[in-house]
């Protein structure tokens, strides 16, 4: 297991009440899997991670951290082109849908931040 060094210049209880929202995108498991060592490092340094995502990413993180606090974020429902040359066009056509999803996500994030007294977001 990969681990980050502990922060030695602060008393160990200094971060005890700090809650950090870890919110990987559900655009493949890469985002979520790269958050696993980050969540372990937060815990090692006495932060409380609050994990927010959806779909397979949320499922993976719930399996890895079954006792943590989870929130669900809306899915972006991105559709990818089957041909690489059409990728930009396919994404461009979805921009209105993306902007709507981002606006919805922002409102949900504001509620999560208030609900859990979040100190930072990753």
XYZ file of N, CA and C in Angstrom:
366
model
N 0.831 -1.189 0.000
C 0.000 0.000 0.000
C 0.868 1.242 0.000
N 0.524 2.201 -0.812
C 1.217 3.482 -0.874
C 0.780 4.338 0.295
N 1.711 5.060 0.907
C 1.309 5.968 1.982
C 2.120 7.246 1.905
N 1.487 8.329 2.279
C 2.146 9.612 2.347
C 2.757 9.776 3.725
N 3.838 10.542 3.847
C 4.406 10.755 5.185
C 3.465 11.582 6.044
N 3.500 11.328 7.334
C 2.687 12.117 8.263
C 3.205 13.540 8.325
N 2.314 14.466 8.569
C 2.707 15.857 8.747
C 3.169 15.999 10.192
N 4.471 16.177 10.383
C 5.050 16.163 11.725
C 5.064 17.529 12.400
N 4.911 18.601 11.641
C 5.034 19.922 12.238
C 3.746 20.422 12.891
N 2.704 19.590 12.922
C 1.441 19.963 13.562
C 1.095 18.924 14.608
N 0.485 19.332 15.713
C 0.011 18.338 16.674
C -1.008 17.421 16.012
N -1.015 16.132 16.386
C -1.868 15.156 15.715
C -3.351 15.465 15.844
N -3.770 16.184 16.856
C -5.193 16.478 17.012
C -5.625 17.758 16.309
N -4.697 18.465 15.678
C -5.015 19.739 15.042
C -6.006 19.571 13.892
N -5.926 18.465 13.141
C -6.799 18.237 11.997
C -8.011 17.386 12.344
N -8.158 17.016 13.618
C -9.180 16.050 14.016
C -10.585 16.455 13.582
N -10.896 17.737 13.615
C -12.251 18.146 13.268
C -12.386 18.555 11.805
N -11.301 18.543 11.056
C -11.353 18.963 9.659
C -11.900 17.849 8.780
N -12.941 18.168 8.036
C -13.555 17.210 7.116
C -13.223 17.633 5.693
N -12.737 16.672 4.922
C -12.345 16.930 3.545
C -13.243 16.126 2.614
N -13.861 16.801 1.667
C -14.700 16.134 0.679
C -13.814 15.623 -0.451
N -13.857 14.323 -0.700
C -13.127 13.701 -1.802
C -14.183 13.307 -2.835
N -14.133 13.937 -4.010
C -15.212 13.780 -4.984
C -14.682 13.457 -6.382
N -14.301 12.191 -6.617
C -13.813 11.827 -7.950
C -14.944 11.734 -8.968
N -14.637 12.096 -10.191
C -15.591 11.933 -11.282
C -15.808 10.453 -11.557
N -16.971 10.107 -12.016
C -17.265 8.731 -12.398
C -17.118 8.593 -13.915
N -15.928 8.908 -14.418
C -15.636 8.784 -15.841
C -14.607 7.674 -16.015
N -14.924 6.509 -15.528
C -13.981 5.411 -15.479
C -13.459 5.299 -14.060
N -12.861 4.175 -13.736
C -12.425 3.952 -12.356
C -11.085 4.601 -12.025
N -10.432 5.191 -13.002
C -9.138 5.835 -12.755
C -9.209 6.951 -11.728
N -10.221 7.802 -11.833
C -10.362 8.907 -10.883
C -10.538 8.378 -9.464
N -11.411 7.400 -9.295
C -11.690 6.853 -7.966
C -10.496 6.080 -7.419
N -9.857 5.270 -8.255
C -8.739 4.457 -7.757
C -7.560 5.331 -7.349
N -7.343 6.457 -8.023
C -6.267 7.368 -7.621
C -6.593 8.116 -6.332
N -7.853 8.133 -5.943
C -8.240 8.775 -4.680
C -8.018 7.874 -3.468
N -7.876 6.578 -3.674
C -7.718 5.651 -2.546
C -6.506 6.005 -1.689
N -5.288 6.185 -2.261
C -4.163 6.563 -1.394
C -4.334 7.944 -0.764
N -5.053 8.825 -1.439
C -5.306 10.159 -0.879
C -6.187 10.035 0.363
N -7.215 9.206 0.293
C -8.121 9.014 1.437
C -7.365 8.385 2.603
N -6.500 7.402 2.314
C -5.694 6.812 3.382
C -4.777 7.857 4.021
N -4.177 8.715 3.197
C -3.292 9.764 3.723
C -4.062 10.763 4.588
N -5.276 11.108 4.159
C -6.099 12.013 4.971
C -6.350 11.405 6.344
N -6.704 10.129 6.363
C -6.981 9.449 7.633
C -5.733 9.377 8.505
N -4.583 9.082 7.896
C -3.329 9.001 8.647
C -2.969 10.325 9.289
N -3.439 11.411 8.690
C -3.142 12.747 9.206
C -4.322 13.358 9.950
N -5.220 12.485 10.425
C -6.335 12.854 11.294
C -7.384 13.762 10.661
N -7.519 13.700 9.344
C -8.633 14.359 8.677
C -9.757 13.336 8.557
N -10.974 13.816 8.414
C -12.119 12.943 8.194
C -12.556 13.093 6.741
N -12.361 12.053 5.921
C -12.804 12.169 4.534
C -14.312 11.924 4.405
N -14.951 12.741 3.616
C -16.333 12.540 3.207
C -16.235 12.252 1.710
N -16.769 11.130 1.266
C -16.580 10.695 -0.116
C -17.871 10.911 -0.901
N -17.738 11.574 -2.063
C -18.912 11.849 -2.900
C -18.605 11.491 -4.344
N -19.476 10.697 -4.945
C -19.354 10.332 -6.351
C -20.653 9.649 -6.756
N -20.598 8.845 -7.804
C -21.758 8.083 -8.222
C -21.293 6.853 -8.992
N -22.215 5.979 -9.297
C -21.951 4.825 -10.142
C -20.837 3.922 -9.655
N -20.029 3.444 -10.613
C -18.966 2.493 -10.312
C -17.900 3.089 -9.396
N -17.622 4.376 -9.535
C -16.632 5.024 -8.665
C -17.083 4.998 -7.215
N -18.343 5.332 -6.988
C -18.880 5.315 -5.623
C -18.876 3.889 -5.078
N -19.242 2.939 -5.907
C -19.260 1.533 -5.486
C -17.861 1.065 -5.073
N -16.847 1.384 -5.871
C -15.469 1.009 -5.551
C -15.032 1.598 -4.219
N -15.311 2.876 -4.003
C -14.875 3.542 -2.777
C -15.646 3.042 -1.548
N -16.921 2.697 -1.733
C -17.681 2.112 -0.618
C -17.113 0.747 -0.238
N -16.639 0.019 -1.228
C -16.054 -1.297 -0.963
C -14.725 -1.144 -0.219
N -13.941 -0.154 -0.585
C -12.632 0.073 0.035
C -12.750 0.714 1.412
N -13.749 1.573 1.601
C -13.928 2.312 2.853
C -15.363 2.143 3.364
N -15.751 0.955 3.775
C -17.157 0.690 4.116
C -17.681 1.474 5.322
N -16.817 1.974 6.174
C -17.265 2.665 7.383
C -17.235 4.185 7.260
N -16.935 4.695 6.084
C -16.849 6.136 5.907
C -18.203 6.739 5.543
N -18.226 8.045 5.446
C -19.448 8.782 5.110
C -19.458 9.022 3.603
N -20.602 8.753 2.975
C -20.729 8.879 1.523
C -21.906 9.774 1.156
N -21.731 10.478 0.058
C -22.788 11.280 -0.556
C -22.809 10.940 -2.042
N -23.967 11.090 -2.666
C -24.096 10.808 -4.091
C -24.176 12.115 -4.868
N -23.375 12.203 -5.914
C -23.405 13.348 -6.816
C -24.105 12.938 -8.105
N -24.673 13.897 -8.846
C -25.363 13.537 -10.090
C -24.377 13.060 -11.157
N -24.833 12.137 -11.973
C -24.033 11.594 -13.068
C -24.031 12.586 -14.224
N -22.896 12.734 -14.888
C -22.796 13.619 -16.045
C -23.369 12.971 -17.312
N -23.470 11.647 -17.334
C -23.989 10.898 -18.486
C -23.295 11.276 -19.790
N -21.980 11.298 -19.766
C -21.195 11.611 -20.960
C -21.246 10.425 -21.920
N -21.437 10.718 -23.190
C -21.388 9.700 -24.229
C -20.143 9.944 -25.064
N -19.371 8.890 -25.262
C -18.144 9.000 -26.039
C -18.376 8.477 -27.447
N -17.612 9.013 -28.405
C -17.737 8.548 -29.782
C -16.990 7.230 -29.941
N -17.449 6.442 -30.885
C -16.782 5.171 -31.152
C -15.528 5.378 -31.986
N -15.460 6.480 -32.699
C -14.294 6.798 -33.525
C -13.583 8.001 -32.920
N -12.283 7.901 -32.792
C -11.487 8.973 -32.193
C -11.625 10.306 -32.902
N -11.793 10.268 -34.227
C -11.878 11.521 -34.983
C -13.158 12.300 -34.674
N -14.197 11.630 -34.154
C -15.463 12.284 -33.827
C -15.553 12.725 -32.363
N -14.484 12.492 -31.594
C -14.516 12.751 -30.154
C -14.889 14.204 -29.827
N -14.188 15.159 -30.426
C -14.451 16.572 -30.106
C -15.881 16.975 -30.458
N -16.351 16.544 -31.607
C -17.709 16.875 -32.028
C -18.736 16.303 -31.056
N -18.542 15.048 -30.648
C -19.481 14.385 -29.733
C -19.522 15.119 -28.389
N -18.365 15.508 -27.869
C -18.303 16.248 -26.601
C -18.926 17.633 -26.785
N -18.610 18.305 -27.898
C -19.148 19.639 -28.156
C -20.674 19.631 -28.167
N -21.272 18.611 -28.765
C -22.738 18.498 -28.811
C -23.345 18.356 -27.416
N -22.561 17.859 -26.476
C -23.069 17.618 -25.119
C -22.807 18.780 -24.154
N -22.217 19.870 -24.624
C -21.891 20.989 -23.739
C -23.093 21.528 -22.961
N -24.260 21.719 -23.586
C -25.395 22.190 -22.783
C -25.740 21.231 -21.637
N -25.717 19.935 -21.926
C -25.990 18.932 -20.900
C -24.922 18.988 -19.798
N -23.667 19.186 -20.186
C -22.577 19.288 -19.205
C -22.749 20.506 -18.308
N -23.076 21.643 -18.895
C -23.259 22.854 -18.100
C -24.414 22.699 -17.116
N -25.501 22.058 -17.543
C -26.631 21.808 -16.650
C -26.212 20.901 -15.495
N -25.458 19.842 -15.809
C -25.000 18.904 -14.773
C -24.062 19.591 -13.787
N -23.193 20.454 -14.285
C -22.261 21.185 -13.409
C -23.038 22.109 -12.476
N -24.045 22.795 -13.002
C -24.844 23.694 -12.174
C -25.592 22.914 -11.088
N -26.141 21.761 -11.459
C -26.838 20.904 -10.495
C -25.862 20.393 -9.428
N -24.691 19.967 -9.884
C -23.672 19.465 -8.962
C -23.238 20.554 -7.974
N -23.108 21.773 -8.448
C -22.693 22.878 -7.577
C -23.707 23.091 -6.448
N -24.997 23.031 -6.764
C -26.026 23.186 -5.736
C -25.959 22.060 -4.708
N -25.746 20.832 -5.188
C -25.642 19.689 -4.273
C -24.395 19.823 -3.411
N -23.279 20.262 -4.012
C -22.042 20.450 -3.247
C -22.225 21.480 -2.130
N -22.934 22.545 -2.420
C -23.184 23.563 -1.395
C -23.928 22.955 -0.204
N -24.895 22.098 -0.469
C -25.631 21.430 0.605
C -24.729 20.483 1.386
N -23.887 19.722 0.686
C -22.965 18.788 1.344
C -21.967 19.545 2.216
N -21.465 20.658 1.718
C -20.497 21.465 2.475
C -21.117 21.952 3.779
N -22.344 22.417 3.715
C -23.026 22.877 4.935
C -23.352 21.712 5.867
N -23.853 20.638 5.313
C -24.272 19.466 6.110
C -23.115 18.890 6.917
N -21.919 18.808 6.316
C -20.796 18.155 6.973
C -19.739 19.130 7.476
N -19.932 20.421 7.316
C -18.944 21.429 7.710
C -17.594 21.119 7.061
N -17.594 21.033 5.736
C -16.405 20.672 4.965
C -15.386 21.796 5.019
N -14.110 21.409 5.243
C -13.003 22.375 5.281
C -12.253 22.469 3.960
N -12.353 21.441 3.113
C -11.658 21.440 1.833
C -12.220 20.397 0.904
N -11.948 20.554 -0.395
C -12.460 19.623 -1.402
C -11.314 19.144 -2.287
N -11.284 17.834 -2.498
C -10.338 17.241 -3.448
C -11.176 16.599 -4.543
